[in-house]
Amino acid sequence: MVKFILRRFLYALITLWLIASFTFVLMKNLPGNPLGEGSERIPKATKEMLMKQYGLDKPLWEQYLTFMNNIIHGDLGASFQFPAHKVTDIIKQAFPSSLELGLISIVIAIISGLTLGIIAALKHNKAGDYTAMFIAILGVSIPSFVLGPLLSYYVGVKWGILPAGLWKGPSYRVLPAIALSFGTIAILARLMRTSMLDVLNQDYIKTAKSKGLSSVTVVVKHTIRNAILPVITVIGPIFVNVITGTLVVEQIFSVPGLGKHFVSSVVSNDYTMISGLTIFYSSILILVIFLTDVVYGLVDPRIRLGKGGK
Amino acid sequence: MKATKWVSTAVALTLMGSVAIGCAKSGETPATSPTGDTKGTAAPAANKPQEIKINFTAEPPVMDSSKTTANAAFTFLNAFNEGLYRADKDGKAAPALAKDFPKISTDGLTYTIDIRDNANWADGQPVKAQDFVYSFKRTLDPATKAQYSFLVAWIKGGEAVTKAKTPEDVKKAQEALGVKAINDKQLEIKLEKPVAFFTGLLAFATFFPQREDFITKAGDKYGAEVDKVIGAGPFTLSKWDHGQTLELVKNEKYWDAANVKLTKATINIVKDTNTGLNLYETDAADLAEINRDQLKLYAGKPDNVPKPELTNSYLMYQTKKVPALANKKIRQALGMAIDRQAYVDTVLANGSVASTGLVPGGTSDGAGGDFRKSAGETQPKFDAAKAKQLLAEGLKEAGLAALPPMKVNADDTETAKKSLEFILAQWKQNLGYEAIANPVPHALRIELSSKKDFEIALSLWGADYNDPMTFLDMWVTGGEFDEGDYSNPQYDALIKQAQTEVDASKRAKALVEAEKILMDDQGVSPLYFRTRAYLKKPNVEGLVLPSFGKEWDLKWVTIK
């Protein structure tokens, strides 16, 4: 098992190194320079001096080695756009909002998605099923960049029930969280429904019923418990997707998260920020995949004993 | 069956409960006050809280007057700090930390300025002449990496500081710099050559005073956090939640505090204009910038306030690499074939004005007048028939049968793409010429232009200071920003004359003449003078939307 974990860890490190190197190559191919707003009016001599001070005049291989060396030492450098801020500080400041929004929306998605899925399965081919699946289809069909403005306008402006934007108190979290969770609700509802229907048709459910167990016990203890397992396995990747995919929702509701830095750093050639964010998000994703692998390995020994797994 | 119903109901109730808890925990009263607005409980108009909420599209990168180049930062610097002069409500420089206008030597090179006795920093310390000397030297020091140091380099010996290689050389050059504190309250500045608009330039944030003790203490974080900035302006920065909110409160130690009525300004970072409009609609914002489509909703309403800018848009031609564009008549034809009025009415529709020359309306002529009024209409008018004739003559002169298909570079923003579409359609319709649209990311367009790697480019230029020179000196032969390689010795001579002329009216005349030459040659073809659209609550009075350098000035705001 230790060998298995070590091997997976090594894979994770190699993946991270490949991502970092690939990001380096891509960002060096971005047109323009990283001197930011107003750089077009900087005299040539000043521009050259600045590039020299940032080490951008050095050969690419030297820049790459410095870049990798800094990453190994946990130094993502100072942002070009925000020169007085280190990239790590910006991530520390902005990520909590993205994480909070992601967590709230995943909670909403899990509760609503599972509930809808359960209702749909229990009311199979009846009004409840159709309603739940209609909601699920809506969730899949309406992207957050459509739902977000609609919620902001109708709930925030027209009806005045909740704030239309900004990130000041708990009530400001509701609309962006709903907008972000809608798609996930749909995915989870459909998964849960399929899984529940599958379990409901199993022999052991019929046995449980014939043993005279109450319907509540059958549903809660035997059906949901078994049906929820495949759903749980997808929640990890969905969670990463939710906390990293908040750009549109963050923009629509003015959430001070990391999403906006992704776009602005690419547009302004903020090399350190681009690489820092990519490495940060990749690390989270790789960590989740690594943990999932380990857990799978623990649960199912066949995975451990796969190719070269002895 | 009963049990399944029970399970469904229980889960549904849990769901509803959790959402309800989420809302109830808020401590807000969303139904009545979703945005924290005071509407409904507001005091009578006479006692109206002097507070304002503003949508702002960008986070200030760093609020260090030496380092910043961003309008977002200049706007805040102007709120919590001040220069020797401050642009007044009409955009004209008025004494601020300086007691009066400078005493200028007859050769226009030496400025002697007295600082107000009651000019104080926000912590109560007096503003000293040394604070300006320190600020200018710091900006020029290459180690500061100040991108706008070229403005300060107009001070005698300034360029030598920016070019110094070692810290010792920097120190030596700084000692020779033409700026000194005669005493705590008197400053002397010597210039390399006369700069007619230098007094106005001293109102620009790059020339604001800086406190050496404060900067030394703040270190690398100077200008990056709320407790790492200090100023001597009408407000102090009281809150800076990055990416979210900034707050300004009245600075009671400001020399003109009696005339500052606003007690608090909350600035929310809102990048999306639709969200901005929603916040404005729910009274969560008193000031918001809007786009063209949103402007239609507010046509004729008092909320709608245009912000004319000292920014122009123009077509630039690469005259060296593209033989056809070296021909004056061909350039004239291309410029004349575009109906600018139709362009601003249909493509922009945001209050922008069709250009009548290169220098935007509202630019001072440097001699107390308005440049555009002094110069009149220097740009050839739209005339499709004449354009066609000029093209034919030009092609003949250049020995060409037809214009080669040329690429027109532009940004890939929505507005720029629509502009490209319009311009190309005009050329096709009025000249029968088909050019190729080439929308590219902003950074690439800038890079291609600076390498002179283009045929025709659609560009924008905003003023660094309120003087026609900021638009005109770009096009002198071999000039750093003359990316189209335009050249006319007469033009060069006039600009050179204006750069050394001490007599303001003679200088203004030379600049007008220069613009006429540039427009006749169509070295560049201007298209429009930009206006941006804002919404402002009608009860907000005295808000200034300056035409360049910053987004707004809150000094004179009152809430009625």
mmCIF file with all atom_site columns, N, CA and C in Angstrom, chain B residues 354-395:
data_model
loop_
_atom_site.group_PDB
_atom_site.id
_atom_site.type_symbol
_atom_site.label_atom_id
_atom_site.label_alt_id
_atom_site.label_comp_id
_atom_site.label_asym_id
_atom_site.label_entity_id
_atom_site.label_seq_id
_atom_site.pdbx_PDB_ins_code
_atom_site.Cartn_x
_atom_site.Cartn_y
_atom_site.Cartn_z
_atom_site.occupancy
_atom_site.B_iso_or_equiv
_atom_site.pdbx_formal_charge
_atom_site.auth_seq_id
_atom_site.auth_comp_id
_atom_site.auth_asym_id
_atom_site.auth_atom_id
_atom_site.pdbx_PDB_model_num
ATOM 1   N N  . ALA B 1 354 ? -17.854 63.015 -33.445 1.00 0.00 ? 354 ALA B N  1
ATOM 2   C CA . ALA B 1 354 ? -17.083 62.816 -34.687 1.00 0.00 ? 354 ALA B CA 1
ATOM 3   C C  . ALA B 1 354 ? -15.911 63.794 -34.686 1.00 0.00 ? 354 ALA B C  1
ATOM 4   N N  . SER B 1 355 ? -14.728 63.312 -35.036 1.00 0.00 ? 355 SER B N  1
ATOM 5   C CA . SER B 1 355 ? -13.540 64.169 -34.951 1.00 0.00 ? 355 SER B CA 1
ATOM 6   C C  . SER B 1 355 ? -13.568 65.265 -36.013 1.00 0.00 ? 355 SER B C  1
ATOM 7   N N  . THR B 1 356 ? -12.964 66.386 -35.652 1.00 0.00 ? 356 THR B N  1
ATOM 8   C CA . THR B 1 356 ? -12.830 67.478 -36.628 1.00 0.00 ? 356 THR B CA 1
ATOM 9   C C  . THR B 1 356 ? -11.359 67.847 -36.778 1.00 0.00 ? 356 THR B C  1
ATOM 10  N N  . GLY B 1 357 ? -10.518 67.056 -36.142 1.00 0.00 ? 357 GLY B N  1
ATOM 11  C CA . GLY B 1 357 ? -9.071  67.262 -36.179 1.00 0.00 ? 357 GLY B CA 1
ATOM 12  C C  . GLY B 1 357 ? -8.468  66.164 -35.334 1.00 0.00 ? 357 GLY B C  1
ATOM 13  N N  . LEU B 1 358 ? -7.187  66.272 -35.048 1.00 0.00 ? 358 LEU B N  1
ATOM 14  C CA . LEU B 1 358 ? -6.578  65.214 -34.239 1.00 0.00 ? 358 LEU B CA 1
ATOM 15  C C  . LEU B 1 358 ? -6.799  65.452 -32.735 1.00 0.00 ? 358 LEU B C  1
ATOM 16  N N  . VAL B 1 359 ? -6.643  66.705 -32.312 1.00 0.00 ? 359 VAL B N  1
ATOM 17  C CA . VAL B 1 359 ? -6.702  67.013 -30.880 1.00 0.00 ? 359 VAL B CA 1
ATOM 18  C C  . VAL B 1 359 ? -8.164  67.064 -30.426 1.00 0.00 ? 359 VAL B C  1
ATOM 19  N N  . PRO B 1 360 ? -8.527  66.293 -29.386 1.00 0.00 ? 360 PRO B N  1
ATOM 20  C CA . PRO B 1 360 ? -9.930  66.247 -28.974 1.00 0.00 ? 360 PRO B CA 1
ATOM 21  C C  . PRO B 1 360 ? -10.446 67.573 -28.426 1.00 0.00 ? 360 PRO B C  1
ATOM 22  N N  . GLY B 1 361 ? -11.741 67.787 -28.607 1.00 0.00 ? 361 GLY B N  1
ATOM 23  C CA . GLY B 1 361 ? -12.392 68.965 -28.044 1.00 0.00 ? 361 GLY B CA 1
ATOM 24  C C  . GLY B 1 361 ? -12.190 68.982 -26.534 1.00 0.00 ? 361 GLY B C  1
ATOM 25  N N  . GLY B 1 362 ? -12.027 70.186 -25.992 1.00 0.00 ? 362 GLY B N  1
ATOM 26  C CA . GLY B 1 362 ? -11.828 70.293 -24.545 1.00 0.00 ? 362 GLY B CA 1
ATOM 27  C C  . GLY B 1 362 ? -10.367 70.404 -24.170 1.00 0.00 ? 362 GLY B C  1
ATOM 28  N N  . THR B 1 363 ? -9.480  70.162 -25.147 1.00 0.00 ? 363 THR B N  1
ATOM 29  C CA . THR B 1 363 ? -8.050  70.292 -24.858 1.00 0.00 ? 363 THR B CA 1
ATOM 30  C C  . THR B 1 363 ? -7.676  71.774 -24.862 1.00 0.00 ? 363 THR B C  1
ATOM 31  N N  . SER B 1 364 ? -6.956  72.181 -23.844 1.00 0.00 ? 364 SER B N  1
ATOM 32  C CA . SER B 1 364 ? -6.512  73.570 -23.762 1.00 0.00 ? 364 SER B CA 1
ATOM 33  C C  . SER B 1 364 ? -5.518  73.854 -24.891 1.00 0.00 ? 364 SER B C  1
ATOM 34  N N  . ASP B 1 365 ? -5.422  75.108 -25.312 1.00 0.00 ? 365 ASP B N  1
ATOM 35  C CA . ASP B 1 365 ? -4.426  75.418 -26.345 1.00 0.00 ? 365 ASP B CA 1
ATOM 36  C C  . ASP B 1 365 ? -3.119  75.898 -25.726 1.00 0.00 ? 365 ASP B C  1
ATOM 37  N N  . GLY B 1 366 ? -3.089  75.898 -24.388 1.00 0.00 ? 366 GLY B N  1
ATOM 38  C CA . GLY B 1 366 ? -1.864  76.293 -23.699 1.00 0.00 ? 366 GLY B CA 1
ATOM 39  C C  . GLY B 1 366 ? -1.728  77.801 -23.563 1.00 0.00 ? 366 GLY B C  1
ATOM 40  N N  . ALA B 1 367 ? -2.709  78.548 -24.100 1.00 0.00 ? 367 ALA B N  1
ATOM 41  C CA . ALA B 1 367 ? -2.633  80.017 -24.022 1.00 0.00 ? 367 ALA B CA 1
ATOM 42  C C  . ALA B 1 367 ? -3.963  80.563 -23.496 1.00 0.00 ? 367 ALA B C  1
ATOM 43  N N  . GLY B 1 368 ? -4.650  79.748 -22.721 1.00 0.00 ? 368 GLY B N  1
ATOM 44  C CA . GLY B 1 368 ? -5.901  80.193 -22.099 1.00 0.00 ? 368 GLY B CA 1
ATOM 45  C C  . GLY B 1 368 ? -7.137  79.887 -22.926 1.00 0.00 ? 368 GLY B C  1
ATOM 46  N N  . GLY B 1 369 ? -6.986  79.341 -24.111 1.00 0.00 ? 369 GLY B N  1
ATOM 47  C CA . GLY B 1 369 ? -8.145  79.040 -24.950 1.00 0.00 ? 369 GLY B CA 1
ATOM 48  C C  . GLY B 1 369 ? -8.339  77.543 -25.147 1.00 0.00 ? 369 GLY B C  1
ATOM 49  N N  . ASP B 1 370 ? -9.327  77.228 -25.984 1.00 0.00 ? 370 ASP B N  1
ATOM 50  C CA . ASP B 1 370 ? -9.613  75.830 -26.303 1.00 0.00 ? 370 ASP B CA 1
ATOM 51  C C  . ASP B 1 370 ? -8.996  75.542 -27.672 1.00 0.00 ? 370 ASP B C  1
ATOM 52  N N  . PHE B 1 371 ? -8.158  74.532 -27.758 1.00 0.00 ? 371 PHE B N  1
ATOM 53  C CA . PHE B 1 371 ? -7.423  74.255 -28.986 1.00 0.00 ? 371 PHE B CA 1
ATOM 54  C C  . PHE B 1 371 ? -8.357  74.049 -30.177 1.00 0.00 ? 371 PHE B C  1
ATOM 55  N N  . ARG B 1 372 ? -9.400  73.261 -29.934 1.00 0.00 ? 372 ARG B N  1
ATOM 56  C CA . ARG B 1 372 ? -10.298 72.917 -31.043 1.00 0.00 ? 372 ARG B CA 1
ATOM 57  C C  . ARG B 1 372 ? -10.963 74.164 -31.615 1.00 0.00 ? 372 ARG B C  1
ATOM 58  N N  . LYS B 1 373 ? -11.295 75.095 -30.675 1.00 0.00 ? 373 LYS B N  1
ATOM 59  C CA . LYS B 1 373 ? -11.930 76.334 -31.148 1.00 0.00 ? 373 LYS B CA 1
ATOM 60  C C  . LYS B 1 373 ? -10.918 77.183 -31.921 1.00 0.00 ? 373 LYS B C  1
ATOM 61  N N  . SER B 1 374 ? -9.677  77.250 -31.407 1.00 0.00 ? 374 SER B N  1
ATOM 62  C CA . SER B 1 374 ? -8.664  78.048 -32.100 1.00 0.00 ? 374 SER B CA 1
ATOM 63  C C  . SER B 1 374 ? -8.352  77.453 -33.467 1.00 0.00 ? 374 SER B C  1
ATOM 64  N N  . ALA B 1 375 ? -8.272  76.133 -33.541 1.00 0.00 ? 375 ALA B N  1
ATOM 65  C CA . ALA B 1 375 ? -7.854  75.474 -34.782 1.00 0.00 ? 375 ALA B CA 1
ATOM 66  C C  . ALA B 1 375 ? -9.007  75.319 -35.763 1.00 0.00 ? 375 ALA B C  1
ATOM 67  N N  . GLY B 1 376 ? -10.218 75.218 -35.255 1.00 0.00 ? 376 GLY B N  1
ATOM 68  C CA . GLY B 1 376 ? -11.380 74.972 -36.116 1.00 0.00 ? 376 GLY B CA 1
ATOM 69  C C  . GLY B 1 376 ? -11.340 73.566 -36.690 1.00 0.00 ? 376 GLY B C  1
ATOM 70  N N  . GLU B 1 377 ? -12.020 73.415 -37.824 1.00 0.00 ? 377 GLU B N  1
ATOM 71  C CA . GLU B 1 377 ? -12.086 72.079 -38.436 1.00 0.00 ? 377 GLU B CA 1
ATOM 72  C C  . GLU B 1 377 ? -10.894 71.900 -39.369 1.00 0.00 ? 377 GLU B C  1
ATOM 73  N N  . THR B 1 378 ? -9.912  71.124 -38.944 1.00 0.00 ? 378 THR B N  1
ATOM 74  C CA . THR B 1 378 ? -8.710  70.954 -39.766 1.00 0.00 ? 378 THR B CA 1
ATOM 75  C C  . THR B 1 378 ? -8.770  69.680 -40.598 1.00 0.00 ? 378 THR B C  1
ATOM 76  N N  . GLN B 1 379 ? -9.675  68.813 -40.216 1.00 0.00 ? 379 GLN B N  1
ATOM 77  C CA . GLN B 1 379 ? -9.739  67.517 -40.888 1.00 0.00 ? 379 GLN B CA 1
ATOM 78  C C  . GLN B 1 379 ? -10.625 67.593 -42.124 1.00 0.00 ? 379 GLN B C  1
ATOM 79  N N  . PRO B 1 380 ? -10.186 67.042 -43.258 1.00 0.00 ? 380 PRO B N  1
ATOM 80  C CA . PRO B 1 380 ? -11.046 67.069 -44.446 1.00 0.00 ? 380 PRO B CA 1
ATOM 81  C C  . PRO B 1 380 ? -12.396 66.398 -44.154 1.00 0.00 ? 380 PRO B C  1
ATOM 82  N N  . LYS B 1 381 ? -13.474 67.029 -44.669 1.00 0.00 ? 381 LYS B N  1
ATOM 83  C CA . LYS B 1 381 ? -14.827 66.503 -44.416 1.00 0.00 ? 381 LYS B CA 1
ATOM 84  C C  . LYS B 1 381 ? -15.104 65.241 -45.230 1.00 0.00 ? 381 LYS B C  1
ATOM 85  N N  . PHE B 1 382 ? -16.091 64.493 -44.759 1.00 0.00 ? 382 PHE B N  1
ATOM 86  C CA . PHE B 1 382 ? -16.530 63.286 -45.479 1.00 0.00 ? 382 PHE B CA 1
ATOM 87  C C  . PHE B 1 382 ? -17.061 63.688 -46.857 1.00 0.00 ? 382 PHE B C  1
ATOM 88  N N  . ASP B 1 383 ? -16.488 63.103 -47.883 1.00 0.00 ? 383 ASP B N  1
ATOM 89  C CA . ASP B 1 383 ? -16.929 63.419 -49.244 1.00 0.00 ? 383 ASP B CA 1
ATOM 90  C C  . ASP B 1 383 ? -16.610 62.208 -50.127 1.00 0.00 ? 383 ASP B C  1
ATOM 91  N N  . ALA B 1 384 ? -17.626 61.377 -50.324 1.00 0.00 ? 384 ALA B N  1
ATOM 92  C CA . ALA B 1 384 ? -17.408 60.110 -51.022 1.00 0.00 ? 384 ALA B CA 1
ATOM 93  C C  . ALA B 1 384 ? -16.894 60.319 -52.449 1.00 0.00 ? 384 ALA B C  1
ATOM 94  N N  . ALA B 1 385 ? -17.479 61.298 -53.142 1.00 0.00 ? 385 ALA B N  1
ATOM 95  C CA . ALA B 1 385 ? -17.112 61.506 -54.545 1.00 0.00 ? 385 ALA B CA 1
ATOM 96  C C  . ALA B 1 385 ? -15.662 61.974 -54.653 1.00 0.00 ? 385 ALA B C  1
ATOM 97  N N  . LYS B 1 386 ? -15.314 62.940 -53.773 1.00 0.00 ? 386 LYS B N  1
ATOM 98  C CA . LYS B 1 386 ? -13.951 63.477 -53.824 1.00 0.00 ? 386 LYS B CA 1
ATOM 99  C C  . LYS B 1 386 ? -12.942 62.393 -53.426 1.00 0.00 ? 386 LYS B C  1
ATOM 100 N N  . ALA B 1 387 ? -13.350 61.566 -52.473 1.00 0.00 ? 387 ALA B N  1
ATOM 101 C CA . ALA B 1 387 ? -12.464 60.490 -52.014 1.00 0.00 ? 387 ALA B CA 1
ATOM 102 C C  . ALA B 1 387 ? -12.140 59.549 -53.163 1.00 0.00 ? 387 ALA B C  1
ATOM 103 N N  . LYS B 1 388 ? -13.169 59.232 -53.946 1.00 0.00 ? 388 LYS B N  1
ATOM 104 C CA . LYS B 1 388 ? -12.989 58.320 -55.080 1.00 0.00 ? 388 LYS B CA 1
ATOM 105 C C  . LYS B 1 388 ? -12.019 58.917 -56.110 1.00 0.00 ? 388 LYS B C  1
ATOM 106 N N  . GLN B 1 389 ? -12.216 60.208 -56.304 1.00 0.00 ? 389 GLN B N  1
ATOM 107 C CA . GLN B 1 389 ? -11.357 60.925 -57.274 1.00 0.00 ? 389 GLN B CA 1
ATOM 108 C C  . GLN B 1 389 ? -9.901  60.951 -56.758 1.00 0.00 ? 389 GLN B C  1
ATOM 109 N N  . LEU B 1 390 ? -9.746  61.244 -55.472 1.00 0.00 ? 390 LEU B N  1
ATOM 110 C CA . LEU B 1 390 ? -8.405  61.281 -54.879 1.00 0.00 ? 390 LEU B CA 1
ATOM 111 C C  . LEU B 1 390 ? -7.717  59.923 -54.968 1.00 0.00 ? 390 LEU B C  1
ATOM 112 N N  . LEU B 1 391 ? -8.507  58.879 -54.775 1.00 0.00 ? 391 LEU B N  1
ATOM 113 C CA . LEU B 1 391 ? -7.943  57.528 -54.836 1.00 0.00 ? 391 LEU B CA 1
ATOM 114 C C  . LEU B 1 391 ? -7.416  57.244 -56.237 1.00 0.00 ? 391 LEU B C  1
ATOM 115 N N  . ALA B 1 392 ? -8.226  57.619 -57.225 1.00 0.00 ? 392 ALA B N  1
ATOM 116 C CA . ALA B 1 392 ? -7.809  57.384 -58.619 1.00 0.00 ? 392 ALA B CA 1
ATOM 117 C C  . ALA B 1 392 ? -6.510  58.142 -58.919 1.00 0.00 ? 392 ALA B C  1
ATOM 118 N N  . GLU B 1 393 ? -6.473  59.418 -58.480 1.00 0.00 ? 393 GLU B N  1
ATOM 119 C CA . GLU B 1 393 ? -5.270  60.229 -58.720 1.00 0.00 ? 393 GLU B CA 1
ATOM 120 C C  . GLU B 1 393 ? -4.061  59.660 -57.974 1.00 0.00 ? 393 GLU B C  1
ATOM 121 N N  . GLY B 1 394 ? -4.315  59.263 -56.757 1.00 0.00 ? 394 GLY B N  1
ATOM 122 C CA . GLY B 1 394 ? -3.248  58.714 -55.918 1.00 0.00 ? 394 GLY B CA 1
ATOM 123 C C  . GLY B 1 394 ? -2.663  57.444 -56.496 1.00 0.00 ? 394 GLY B C  1
ATOM 124 N N  . LEU B 1 395 ? -3.544  56.581 -56.974 1.00 0.00 ? 395 LEU B N  1
ATOM 125 C CA . LEU B 1 395 ? -3.085  55.314 -57.566 1.00 0.00 ? 395 LEU B CA 1
ATOM 126 C C  . LEU B 1 395 ? -2.223  55.584 -58.803 1.00 0.00 ? 395 LEU B C  1
#
